[in-house]
mmCIF file with all atom_site columns, C-alpha atoms in Angstrom:
data_model
loop_
_atom_site.group_PDB
_atom_site.id
_atom_site.type_symbol
_atom_site.label_atom_id
_atom_site.label_alt_id
_atom_site.label_comp_id
_atom_site.label_asym_id
_atom_site.label_entity_id
_atom_site.label_seq_id
_atom_site.pdbx_PDB_ins_code
_atom_site.Cartn_x
_atom_site.Cartn_y
_atom_site.Cartn_z
_atom_site.occupancy
_atom_site.B_iso_or_equiv
_atom_site.pdbx_formal_charge
_atom_site.auth_seq_id
_atom_site.auth_comp_id
_atom_site.auth_asym_id
_atom_site.auth_atom_id
_atom_site.pdbx_PDB_model_num
ATOM 1   C CA . UNK A 1 1   ? 10.160 -118.531 -101.707 1.00 0.00 ? 83  UNK A CA 1
ATOM 2   C CA . UNK A 1 2   ? 13.266 -116.722 -100.547 1.00 0.00 ? 84  UNK A CA 1
ATOM 3   C CA . UNK A 1 3   ? 13.414 -115.630 -96.910  1.00 0.00 ? 85  UNK A CA 1
ATOM 4   C CA . UNK A 1 4   ? 15.514 -112.690 -95.875  1.00 0.00 ? 86  UNK A CA 1
ATOM 5   C CA . UNK A 1 5   ? 16.971 -112.371 -92.363  1.00 0.00 ? 87  UNK A CA 1
ATOM 6   C CA . UNK A 1 6   ? 14.546 -109.663 -91.221  1.00 0.00 ? 88  UNK A CA 1
ATOM 7   C CA . UNK A 1 7   ? 11.689 -112.017 -92.072  1.00 0.00 ? 89  UNK A CA 1
ATOM 8   C CA . UNK A 1 8   ? 13.070 -115.032 -90.216  1.00 0.00 ? 90  UNK A CA 1
ATOM 9   C CA . UNK A 1 9   ? 11.521 -114.135 -86.862  1.00 0.00 ? 91  UNK A CA 1
ATOM 10  C CA . UNK A 1 10  ? 8.109  -113.612 -88.478  1.00 0.00 ? 92  UNK A CA 1
ATOM 11  C CA . UNK A 1 11  ? 8.387  -116.915 -90.329  1.00 0.00 ? 93  UNK A CA 1
ATOM 12  C CA . UNK A 1 12  ? 9.355  -118.710 -87.122  1.00 0.00 ? 94  UNK A CA 1
ATOM 13  C CA . UNK A 1 13  ? 6.353  -117.197 -85.337  1.00 0.00 ? 95  UNK A CA 1
ATOM 14  C CA . UNK A 1 14  ? 4.010  -118.323 -88.121  1.00 0.00 ? 96  UNK A CA 1
ATOM 15  C CA . UNK A 1 15  ? 5.410  -121.854 -87.987  1.00 0.00 ? 97  UNK A CA 1
ATOM 16  C CA . UNK A 1 16  ? 4.994  -121.930 -84.210  1.00 0.00 ? 98  UNK A CA 1
ATOM 17  C CA . UNK A 1 17  ? 1.411  -120.708 -84.552  1.00 0.00 ? 99  UNK A CA 1
ATOM 18  C CA . UNK A 1 18  ? 0.627  -123.318 -87.223  1.00 0.00 ? 100 UNK A CA 1
ATOM 19  C CA . UNK A 1 19  ? 2.140  -126.073 -85.111  1.00 0.00 ? 101 UNK A CA 1
ATOM 20  C CA . UNK A 1 20  ? 0.219  -124.929 -82.059  1.00 0.00 ? 102 UNK A CA 1
ATOM 21  C CA . UNK A 1 21  ? -3.049 -125.189 -84.003  1.00 0.00 ? 103 UNK A CA 1
ATOM 22  C CA . UNK A 1 22  ? -2.241 -128.833 -84.722  1.00 0.00 ? 104 UNK A CA 1
ATOM 23  C CA . UNK A 1 23  ? -0.994 -129.896 -81.315  1.00 0.00 ? 105 UNK A CA 1
ATOM 24  C CA . UNK A 1 24  ? -2.052 -127.505 -78.595  1.00 0.00 ? 106 UNK A CA 1
ATOM 25  C CA . UNK A 1 25  ? -2.606 -123.896 -77.744  1.00 0.00 ? 107 UNK A CA 1
ATOM 26  C CA . UNK A 1 26  ? -0.618 -120.921 -78.952  1.00 0.00 ? 108 UNK A CA 1
ATOM 27  C CA . UNK A 1 27  ? 0.528  -120.413 -75.382  1.00 0.00 ? 109 UNK A CA 1
ATOM 28  C CA . UNK A 1 28  ? 2.032  -123.937 -75.346  1.00 0.00 ? 110 UNK A CA 1
ATOM 29  C CA . UNK A 1 29  ? 3.891  -123.265 -78.603  1.00 0.00 ? 111 UNK A CA 1
ATOM 30  C CA . UNK A 1 30  ? 5.174  -119.881 -77.447  1.00 0.00 ? 112 UNK A CA 1
ATOM 31  C CA . UNK A 1 31  ? 6.373  -121.233 -74.115  1.00 0.00 ? 113 UNK A CA 1
ATOM 32  C CA . UNK A 1 32  ? 8.356  -123.979 -75.847  1.00 0.00 ? 114 UNK A CA 1
ATOM 33  C CA . UNK A 1 33  ? 10.117 -121.523 -78.187  1.00 0.00 ? 115 UNK A CA 1
ATOM 34  C CA . UNK A 1 34  ? 13.638 -120.425 -77.300  1.00 0.00 ? 116 UNK A CA 1
ATOM 35  C CA . UNK A 1 35  ? 13.855 -117.196 -75.307  1.00 0.00 ? 117 UNK A CA 1
ATOM 36  C CA . UNK A 1 36  ? 16.139 -115.658 -77.942  1.00 0.00 ? 118 UNK A CA 1
ATOM 37  C CA . UNK A 1 37  ? 15.498 -115.699 -81.679  1.00 0.00 ? 119 UNK A CA 1
ATOM 38  C CA . UNK A 1 38  ? 19.153 -114.827 -82.290  1.00 0.00 ? 120 UNK A CA 1
ATOM 39  C CA . UNK A 1 39  ? 21.138 -117.842 -83.373  1.00 0.00 ? 121 UNK A CA 1
ATOM 40  C CA . UNK A 1 40  ? 24.420 -118.488 -81.628  1.00 0.00 ? 122 UNK A CA 1
ATOM 41  C CA . UNK A 1 41  ? 27.747 -119.581 -83.015  1.00 0.00 ? 123 UNK A CA 1
ATOM 42  C CA . UNK A 1 42  ? 28.377 -123.288 -82.994  1.00 0.00 ? 124 UNK A CA 1
ATOM 43  C CA . UNK A 1 43  ? 31.246 -125.560 -83.839  1.00 0.00 ? 125 UNK A CA 1
ATOM 44  C CA . UNK A 1 44  ? 29.767 -126.206 -87.309  1.00 0.00 ? 126 UNK A CA 1
ATOM 45  C CA . UNK A 1 45  ? 28.709 -122.611 -87.974  1.00 0.00 ? 127 UNK A CA 1
ATOM 46  C CA . UNK A 1 46  ? 30.925 -119.983 -86.345  1.00 0.00 ? 128 UNK A CA 1
ATOM 47  C CA . UNK A 1 47  ? 28.845 -117.156 -87.811  1.00 0.00 ? 129 UNK A CA 1
ATOM 48  C CA . UNK A 1 48  ? 25.818 -118.003 -85.651  1.00 0.00 ? 130 UNK A CA 1
ATOM 49  C CA . UNK A 1 49  ? 23.174 -117.280 -88.297  1.00 0.00 ? 131 UNK A CA 1
ATOM 50  C CA . UNK A 1 50  ? 20.036 -119.190 -89.183  1.00 0.00 ? 132 UNK A CA 1
ATOM 51  C CA . UNK A 1 51  ? 19.668 -121.086 -92.458  1.00 0.00 ? 133 UNK A CA 1
ATOM 52  C CA . UNK A 1 52  ? 18.045 -119.051 -95.261  1.00 0.00 ? 134 UNK A CA 1
ATOM 53  C CA . UNK A 1 53  ? 16.870 -120.255 -98.666  1.00 0.00 ? 135 UNK A CA 1
ATOM 54  C CA . UNK A 1 54  ? 19.162 -119.172 -101.538 1.00 0.00 ? 136 UNK A CA 1
ATOM 55  C CA . UNK A 1 55  ? 18.113 -116.692 -104.214 1.00 0.00 ? 137 UNK A CA 1
ATOM 56  C CA . UNK A 1 56  ? 16.787 -117.872 -107.550 1.00 0.00 ? 138 UNK A CA 1
ATOM 57  C CA . UNK A 1 57  ? 19.108 -117.574 -110.559 1.00 0.00 ? 139 UNK A CA 1
ATOM 58  C CA . UNK A 1 58  ? 17.148 -114.588 -111.929 1.00 0.00 ? 140 UNK A CA 1
ATOM 59  C CA . UNK A 1 59  ? 16.994 -112.625 -108.663 1.00 0.00 ? 141 UNK A CA 1
ATOM 60  C CA . UNK A 1 60  ? 19.462 -109.795 -108.026 1.00 0.00 ? 142 UNK A CA 1
ATOM 61  C CA . UNK A 1 61  ? 22.070 -110.628 -105.411 1.00 0.00 ? 143 UNK A CA 1
ATOM 62  C CA . UNK A 1 62  ? 23.135 -106.975 -105.129 1.00 0.00 ? 144 UNK A CA 1
ATOM 63  C CA . UNK A 1 63  ? 21.623 -103.612 -105.981 1.00 0.00 ? 145 UNK A CA 1
ATOM 64  C CA . UNK A 1 64  ? 23.698 -100.533 -106.772 1.00 0.00 ? 146 UNK A CA 1
ATOM 65  C CA . UNK A 1 65  ? 22.132 -97.082  -106.596 1.00 0.00 ? 147 UNK A CA 1
ATOM 66  C CA . UNK A 1 66  ? 23.072 -93.437  -106.744 1.00 0.00 ? 148 UNK A CA 1
ATOM 67  C CA . UNK A 1 67  ? 25.681 -93.745  -109.494 1.00 0.00 ? 149 UNK A CA 1
ATOM 68  C CA . UNK A 1 68  ? 25.451 -92.465  -113.048 1.00 0.00 ? 150 UNK A CA 1
ATOM 69  C CA . UNK A 1 69  ? 24.036 -95.839  -114.212 1.00 0.00 ? 151 UNK A CA 1
ATOM 70  C CA . UNK A 1 70  ? 20.952 -95.350  -112.034 1.00 0.00 ? 152 UNK A CA 1
ATOM 71  C CA . UNK A 1 71  ? 19.598 -98.298  -110.054 1.00 0.00 ? 153 UNK A CA 1
ATOM 72  C CA . UNK A 1 72  ? 21.335 -101.520 -111.137 1.00 0.00 ? 154 UNK A CA 1
ATOM 73  C CA . UNK A 1 73  ? 20.456 -104.994 -109.873 1.00 0.00 ? 155 UNK A CA 1
ATOM 74  C CA . UNK A 1 74  ? 22.912 -107.805 -110.598 1.00 0.00 ? 156 UNK A CA 1
ATOM 75  C CA . UNK A 1 75  ? 22.238 -111.521 -110.411 1.00 0.00 ? 157 UNK A CA 1
ATOM 76  C CA . UNK A 1 76  ? 25.044 -113.745 -109.181 1.00 0.00 ? 158 UNK A CA 1
ATOM 77  C CA . UNK A 1 77  ? 25.891 -114.676 -112.793 1.00 0.00 ? 159 UNK A CA 1
ATOM 78  C CA . UNK A 1 78  ? 25.906 -111.013 -113.890 1.00 0.00 ? 160 UNK A CA 1
ATOM 79  C CA . UNK A 1 79  ? 28.088 -110.099 -110.929 1.00 0.00 ? 161 UNK A CA 1
ATOM 80  C CA . UNK A 1 80  ? 30.622 -112.835 -111.660 1.00 0.00 ? 162 UNK A CA 1
ATOM 81  C CA . UNK A 1 81  ? 30.610 -111.903 -115.369 1.00 0.00 ? 163 UNK A CA 1
ATOM 82  C CA . UNK A 1 82  ? 32.360 -108.660 -114.359 1.00 0.00 ? 164 UNK A CA 1
ATOM 83  C CA . UNK A 1 83  ? 35.467 -110.789 -113.745 1.00 0.00 ? 165 UNK A CA 1
ATOM 84  C CA . UNK A 1 84  ? 36.644 -112.668 -110.685 1.00 0.00 ? 166 UNK A CA 1
ATOM 85  C CA . UNK A 1 85  ? 39.813 -112.853 -108.675 1.00 0.00 ? 167 UNK A CA 1
ATOM 86  C CA . UNK A 1 86  ? 40.909 -115.122 -105.838 1.00 0.00 ? 168 UNK A CA 1
ATOM 87  C CA . UNK A 1 87  ? 42.553 -114.118 -102.560 1.00 0.00 ? 169 UNK A CA 1
ATOM 88  C CA . UNK A 1 88  ? 43.677 -116.162 -99.592  1.00 0.00 ? 170 UNK A CA 1
ATOM 89  C CA . UNK A 1 89  ? 43.235 -114.322 -96.307  1.00 0.00 ? 171 UNK A CA 1
ATOM 90  C CA . UNK A 1 90  ? 43.379 -114.900 -92.618  1.00 0.00 ? 172 UNK A CA 1
ATOM 91  C CA . UNK A 1 91  ? 39.609 -114.662 -92.062  1.00 0.00 ? 173 UNK A CA 1
ATOM 92  C CA . UNK A 1 92  ? 39.303 -112.652 -88.835  1.00 0.00 ? 174 UNK A CA 1
ATOM 93  C CA . UNK A 1 93  ? 35.926 -113.995 -87.696  1.00 0.00 ? 175 UNK A CA 1
ATOM 94  C CA . UNK A 1 94  ? 36.736 -117.711 -87.811  1.00 0.00 ? 176 UNK A CA 1
ATOM 95  C CA . UNK A 1 95  ? 40.456 -117.123 -87.248  1.00 0.00 ? 177 UNK A CA 1
ATOM 96  C CA . UNK A 1 96  ? 41.682 -119.381 -90.012  1.00 0.00 ? 178 UNK A CA 1
ATOM 97  C CA . UNK A 1 97  ? 43.087 -119.053 -93.506  1.00 0.00 ? 179 UNK A CA 1
ATOM 98  C CA . UNK A 1 98  ? 40.392 -119.196 -96.179  1.00 0.00 ? 180 UNK A CA 1
ATOM 99  C CA . UNK A 1 99  ? 40.388 -118.633 -99.928  1.00 0.00 ? 181 UNK A CA 1
ATOM 100 C CA . UNK A 1 100 ? 37.726 -116.338 -101.370 1.00 0.00 ? 182 UNK A CA 1
ATOM 101 C CA . UNK A 1 101 ? 36.824 -115.875 -105.022 1.00 0.00 ? 183 UNK A CA 1
ATOM 102 C CA . UNK A 1 102 ? 34.923 -112.789 -106.001 1.00 0.00 ? 184 UNK A CA 1
ATOM 103 C CA . UNK A 1 103 ? 34.624 -109.677 -108.076 1.00 0.00 ? 185 UNK A CA 1
ATOM 104 C CA . UNK A 1 104 ? 36.869 -106.680 -107.420 1.00 0.00 ? 186 UNK A CA 1
ATOM 105 C CA . UNK A 1 105 ? 34.708 -104.016 -105.829 1.00 0.00 ? 187 UNK A CA 1
ATOM 106 C CA . UNK A 1 106 ? 36.179 -101.470 -108.240 1.00 0.00 ? 188 UNK A CA 1
ATOM 107 C CA . UNK A 1 107 ? 34.565 -103.358 -111.179 1.00 0.00 ? 189 UNK A CA 1
ATOM 108 C CA . UNK A 1 108 ? 31.202 -103.385 -109.396 1.00 0.00 ? 190 UNK A CA 1
ATOM 109 C CA . UNK A 1 109 ? 31.382 -99.676  -108.628 1.00 0.00 ? 191 UNK A CA 1
ATOM 110 C CA . UNK A 1 110 ? 32.293 -99.003  -112.278 1.00 0.00 ? 192 UNK A CA 1
ATOM 111 C CA . UNK A 1 111 ? 29.240 -101.021 -113.395 1.00 0.00 ? 193 UNK A CA 1
ATOM 112 C CA . UNK A 1 112 ? 27.031 -98.834  -111.208 1.00 0.00 ? 194 UNK A CA 1
ATOM 113 C CA . UNK A 1 113 ? 28.687 -95.628  -112.389 1.00 0.00 ? 195 UNK A CA 1
ATOM 114 C CA . UNK A 1 114 ? 29.854 -94.931  -108.833 1.00 0.00 ? 196 UNK A CA 1
ATOM 115 C CA . UNK A 1 115 ? 32.864 -92.618  -108.741 1.00 0.00 ? 197 UNK A CA 1
ATOM 116 C CA . UNK A 1 116 ? 35.879 -93.202  -106.513 1.00 0.00 ? 198 UNK A CA 1
ATOM 117 C CA . UNK A 1 117 ? 35.187 -89.765  -105.008 1.00 0.00 ? 199 UNK A CA 1
ATOM 118 C CA . UNK A 1 118 ? 31.804 -90.903  -103.686 1.00 0.00 ? 200 UNK A CA 1
ATOM 119 C CA . UNK A 1 119 ? 31.057 -91.977  -100.156 1.00 0.00 ? 201 UNK A CA 1
ATOM 120 C CA . UNK A 1 120 ? 29.135 -95.237  -100.247 1.00 0.00 ? 202 UNK A CA 1
ATOM 121 C CA . UNK A 1 121 ? 27.011 -97.209  -97.824  1.00 0.00 ? 203 UNK A CA 1
ATOM 122 C CA . UNK A 1 122 ? 27.371 -100.984 -97.955  1.00 0.00 ? 204 UNK A CA 1
ATOM 123 C CA . UNK A 1 123 ? 24.159 -102.504 -96.630  1.00 0.00 ? 205 UNK A CA 1
ATOM 124 C CA . UNK A 1 124 ? 23.607 -106.127 -95.633  1.00 0.00 ? 206 UNK A CA 1
ATOM 125 C CA . UNK A 1 125 ? 20.411 -108.178 -95.776  1.00 0.00 ? 207 UNK A CA 1
ATOM 126 C CA . UNK A 1 126 ? 19.897 -107.559 -92.049  1.00 0.00 ? 208 UNK A CA 1
ATOM 127 C CA . UNK A 1 127 ? 20.282 -103.781 -92.638  1.00 0.00 ? 209 UNK A CA 1
ATOM 128 C CA . UNK A 1 128 ? 23.795 -103.643 -91.132  1.00 0.00 ? 210 UNK A CA 1
ATOM 129 C CA . UNK A 1 129 ? 25.493 -100.672 -92.746  1.00 0.00 ? 211 UNK A CA 1
ATOM 130 C CA . UNK A 1 130 ? 29.080 -99.558  -93.180  1.00 0.00 ? 212 UNK A CA 1
ATOM 131 C CA . UNK A 1 131 ? 30.003 -96.272  -94.869  1.00 0.00 ? 213 UNK A CA 1
ATOM 132 C CA . UNK A 1 132 ? 33.240 -95.085  -96.350  1.00 0.00 ? 214 UNK A CA 1
ATOM 133 C CA . UNK A 1 133 ? 34.874 -93.456  -99.344  1.00 0.00 ? 215 UNK A CA 1
ATOM 134 C CA . UNK A 1 134 ? 34.738 -95.635  -102.460 1.00 0.00 ? 216 UNK A CA 1
ATOM 135 C CA . UNK A 1 135 ? 38.428 -94.835  -102.938 1.00 0.00 ? 217 UNK A CA 1
ATOM 136 C CA . UNK A 1 136 ? 39.228 -96.423  -99.551  1.00 0.00 ? 218 UNK A CA 1
ATOM 137 C CA . UNK A 1 137 ? 37.456 -99.661  -100.521 1.00 0.00 ? 219 UNK A CA 1
ATOM 138 C CA . UNK A 1 138 ? 39.287 -99.682  -103.849 1.00 0.00 ? 220 UNK A CA 1
ATOM 139 C CA . UNK A 1 139 ? 42.694 -98.928  -102.246 1.00 0.00 ? 221 UNK A CA 1
ATOM 140 C CA . UNK A 1 140 ? 42.159 -101.948 -99.976  1.00 0.00 ? 222 UNK A CA 1
ATOM 141 C CA . UNK A 1 141 ? 41.564 -104.195 -103.015 1.00 0.00 ? 223 UNK A CA 1
ATOM 142 C CA . UNK A 1 142 ? 38.120 -105.121 -101.680 1.00 0.00 ? 224 UNK A CA 1
ATOM 143 C CA . UNK A 1 143 ? 36.354 -107.979 -103.393 1.00 0.00 ? 225 UNK A CA 1
ATOM 144 C CA . UNK A 1 144 ? 32.739 -108.996 -103.288 1.00 0.00 ? 226 UNK A CA 1
ATOM 145 C CA . UNK A 1 145 ? 33.283 -112.651 -102.513 1.00 0.00 ? 227 UNK A CA 1
ATOM 146 C CA . UNK A 1 146 ? 30.899 -115.163 -104.091 1.00 0.00 ? 228 UNK A CA 1
ATOM 147 C CA . UNK A 1 147 ? 32.784 -118.327 -103.057 1.00 0.00 ? 229 UNK A CA 1
ATOM 148 C CA . UNK A 1 148 ? 34.768 -119.487 -100.069 1.00 0.00 ? 230 UNK A CA 1
ATOM 149 C CA . UNK A 1 149 ? 37.211 -122.349 -100.484 1.00 0.00 ? 231 UNK A CA 1
ATOM 150 C CA . UNK A 1 150 ? 35.716 -123.117 -103.912 1.00 0.00 ? 232 UNK A CA 1
ATOM 151 C CA . UNK A 1 151 ? 32.084 -123.318 -102.736 1.00 0.00 ? 233 UNK A CA 1
ATOM 152 C CA . UNK A 1 152 ? 29.185 -120.841 -102.700 1.00 0.00 ? 234 UNK A CA 1
ATOM 153 C CA . UNK A 1 153 ? 28.963 -118.996 -99.380  1.00 0.00 ? 235 UNK A CA 1
ATOM 154 C CA . UNK A 1 154 ? 25.778 -120.029 -97.547  1.00 0.00 ? 236 UNK A CA 1
ATOM 155 C CA . UNK A 1 155 ? 23.548 -117.305 -96.116  1.00 0.00 ? 237 UNK A CA 1
ATOM 156 C CA . UNK A 1 156 ? 24.022 -118.694 -92.634  1.00 0.00 ? 238 UNK A CA 1
ATOM 157 C CA . UNK A 1 157 ? 27.766 -118.127 -93.023  1.00 0.00 ? 239 UNK A CA 1
ATOM 158 C CA . UNK A 1 158 ? 27.718 -114.592 -94.376  1.00 0.00 ? 240 UNK A CA 1
ATOM 159 C CA . UNK A 1 159 ? 26.736 -115.231 -97.984  1.00 0.00 ? 241 UNK A CA 1
ATOM 160 C CA . UNK A 1 160 ? 25.763 -115.349 -100.672 1.00 0.00 ? 242 UNK A CA 1
ATOM 161 C CA . UNK A 1 161 ? 28.124 -112.412 -101.163 1.00 0.00 ? 243 UNK A CA 1
ATOM 162 C CA . UNK A 1 162 ? 30.303 -110.525 -98.720  1.00 0.00 ? 244 UNK A CA 1
ATOM 163 C CA . UNK A 1 163 ? 33.048 -107.932 -98.668  1.00 0.00 ? 245 UNK A CA 1
ATOM 164 C CA . UNK A 1 164 ? 36.542 -109.339 -98.117  1.00 0.00 ? 246 UNK A CA 1
ATOM 165 C CA . UNK A 1 165 ? 39.876 -107.546 -97.857  1.00 0.00 ? 247 UNK A CA 1
ATOM 166 C CA . UNK A 1 166 ? 43.329 -109.024 -98.547  1.00 0.00 ? 248 UNK A CA 1
ATOM 167 C CA . UNK A 1 167 ? 45.699 -109.236 -95.590  1.00 0.00 ? 249 UNK A CA 1
ATOM 168 C CA . UNK A 1 168 ? 47.843 -106.153 -95.084  1.00 0.00 ? 250 UNK A CA 1
ATOM 169 C CA . UNK A 1 169 ? 45.404 -103.683 -96.661  1.00 0.00 ? 251 UNK A CA 1
ATOM 170 C CA . UNK A 1 170 ? 43.991 -100.734 -94.720  1.00 0.00 ? 252 UNK A CA 1
ATOM 171 C CA . UNK A 1 171 ? 40.500 -102.233 -94.314  1.00 0.00 ? 253 UNK A CA 1
ATOM 172 C CA . UNK A 1 172 ? 41.666 -105.785 -93.568  1.00 0.00 ? 254 UNK A CA 1
ATOM 173 C CA . UNK A 1 173 ? 41.834 -104.879 -89.882  1.00 0.00 ? 255 UNK A CA 1
ATOM 174 C CA . UNK A 1 174 ? 38.570 -102.906 -89.824  1.00 0.00 ? 256 UNK A CA 1
ATOM 175 C CA . UNK A 1 175 ? 36.141 -105.678 -88.918  1.00 0.00 ? 257 UNK A CA 1
ATOM 176 C CA . UNK A 1 176 ? 33.091 -103.430 -89.396  1.00 0.00 ? 258 UNK A CA 1
ATOM 177 C CA . UNK A 1 177 ? 34.000 -103.097 -93.084  1.00 0.00 ? 259 UNK A CA 1
ATOM 178 C CA . UNK A 1 178 ? 33.738 -106.880 -93.669  1.00 0.00 ? 260 UNK A CA 1
ATOM 179 C CA . UNK A 1 179 ? 30.050 -106.599 -94.534  1.00 0.00 ? 261 UNK A CA 1
ATOM 180 C CA . UNK A 1 180 ? 28.422 -110.066 -94.627  1.00 0.00 ? 262 UNK A CA 1
ATOM 181 C CA . UNK A 1 181 ? 25.375 -110.946 -96.715  1.00 0.00 ? 263 UNK A CA 1
ATOM 182 C CA . UNK A 1 182 ? 25.881 -107.784 -98.721  1.00 0.00 ? 264 UNK A CA 1
ATOM 183 C CA . UNK A 1 183 ? 22.709 -106.666 -100.501 1.00 0.00 ? 265 UNK A CA 1
ATOM 184 C CA . UNK A 1 184 ? 23.192 -103.029 -101.557 1.00 0.00 ? 266 UNK A CA 1
ATOM 185 C CA . UNK A 1 185 ? 25.778 -100.395 -102.306 1.00 0.00 ? 267 UNK A CA 1
ATOM 186 C CA . UNK A 1 186 ? 24.330 -96.899  -102.262 1.00 0.00 ? 268 UNK A CA 1
ATOM 187 C CA . UNK A 1 187 ? 25.973 -93.553  -102.877 1.00 0.00 ? 269 UNK A CA 1
ATOM 188 C CA . UNK A 1 188 ? 25.698 -91.499  -99.684  1.00 0.00 ? 270 UNK A CA 1
ATOM 189 C CA . UNK A 1 189 ? 27.405 -88.437  -101.166 1.00 0.00 ? 271 UNK A CA 1
ATOM 190 C CA . UNK A 1 190 ? 29.720 -87.471  -104.022 1.00 0.00 ? 272 UNK A CA 1
#
């Protein structure tokens, strides 16, 4: 079973309830739970997210909608089959140089039939949303990264896919545009 971030709190509550049935009352289990369900950054995981099970090989990692191709879901393999590129950037959230491999966003938008004149919403698994002109993403050489430093990007570190911008491009300094755990690209307007 694949858990998505919005379901993590519910899953944690169910586990706590199940454990309380085995070893005490629900009140005991609830009082021992942390006050905040939001994970915090640590030395080993600067992103501060909880661990989430990865998608199955046949499950779409991204969905495109609103373009001339209709609704398109791409698995990780289908996404990478569009062609990959590698960029080394100064990753602004962990403040170190990292190498990302991914698919140029322009190829993904083409696959979805999304025109450069469209305004698109990039939506993460946790429903975080960033909107902008497709042409602005393309002009910044955005990639949908599938690997970081030669390894798949774990969910708890912004994966399995995320938007990345090469240093020196217009969106490289717009931290809101670095959408982690990207799940959807939707046409907002054309």
